[in-house]
Each structure stands twice: as C-alpha cells, then as structure tokens.
C-alpha cells in the first residue's frame, strides 16, 4: 500500500517536472 503510494507520487512528480520544465525552456529563449 505504501510502496504503491510512493510510486504514484514519484510518477506525478516526474510529470510535474516535465510540464514545469517545458514552458520554462520554451519561454527562456523568447525572453532573452
């Protein structure tokens, strides 16, 4: 139960990082 919860959090964390990194990478060149 705990291990599955941790795996779900890890998956969500990786997805959030990808979603958060993409806009930053796309906006950085535009701003500069």
Coordinates of C-alpha atoms in Angstrom, one line a residue:
X1 CA 0.0 0.0 0.0
X2 CA 2.8 2.4 1.0
X3 CA 5.0 1.4 -1.9
X4 CA 2.3 1.9 -4.5
X5 CA 1.5 5.3 -3.0
X6 CA 5.2 6.3 -3.2
X7 CA 5.3 5.1 -6.8
X8 CA 2.3 7.2 -7.7
X9 CA 3.8 10.3 -6.1
X10 CA 7.1 9.6 -8.0
X11 CA 5.2 9.4 -11.3
X12 CA 3.2 12.6 -10.6
X13 CA 6.5 14.3 -9.5
X14 CA 8.2 13.4 -12.8
X15 CA 5.2 14.5 -14.8
X16 CA 5.1 17.9 -12.9
X17 CA 8.8 18.3 -13.5
X18 CA 8.4 17.7 -17.2
X19 CA 5.4 20.0 -17.5
X20 CA 7.2 22.7 -15.5
X21 CA 10.4 22.4 -17.4
X22 CA 8.9 22.6 -20.9
X23 CA 7.3 26.0 -20.6
X24 CA 10.4 27.4 -18.9
X25 CA 12.7 26.1 -21.7
X26 CA 10.2 27.5 -24.4
X27 CA 9.8 30.9 -22.7
X28 CA 13.5 31.4 -21.8
X29 CA 14.7 31.8 -25.4
X30 CA 11.8 34.1 -26.2
X31 CA 12.5 36.4 -23.2
X32 CA 16.3 36.5 -23.9

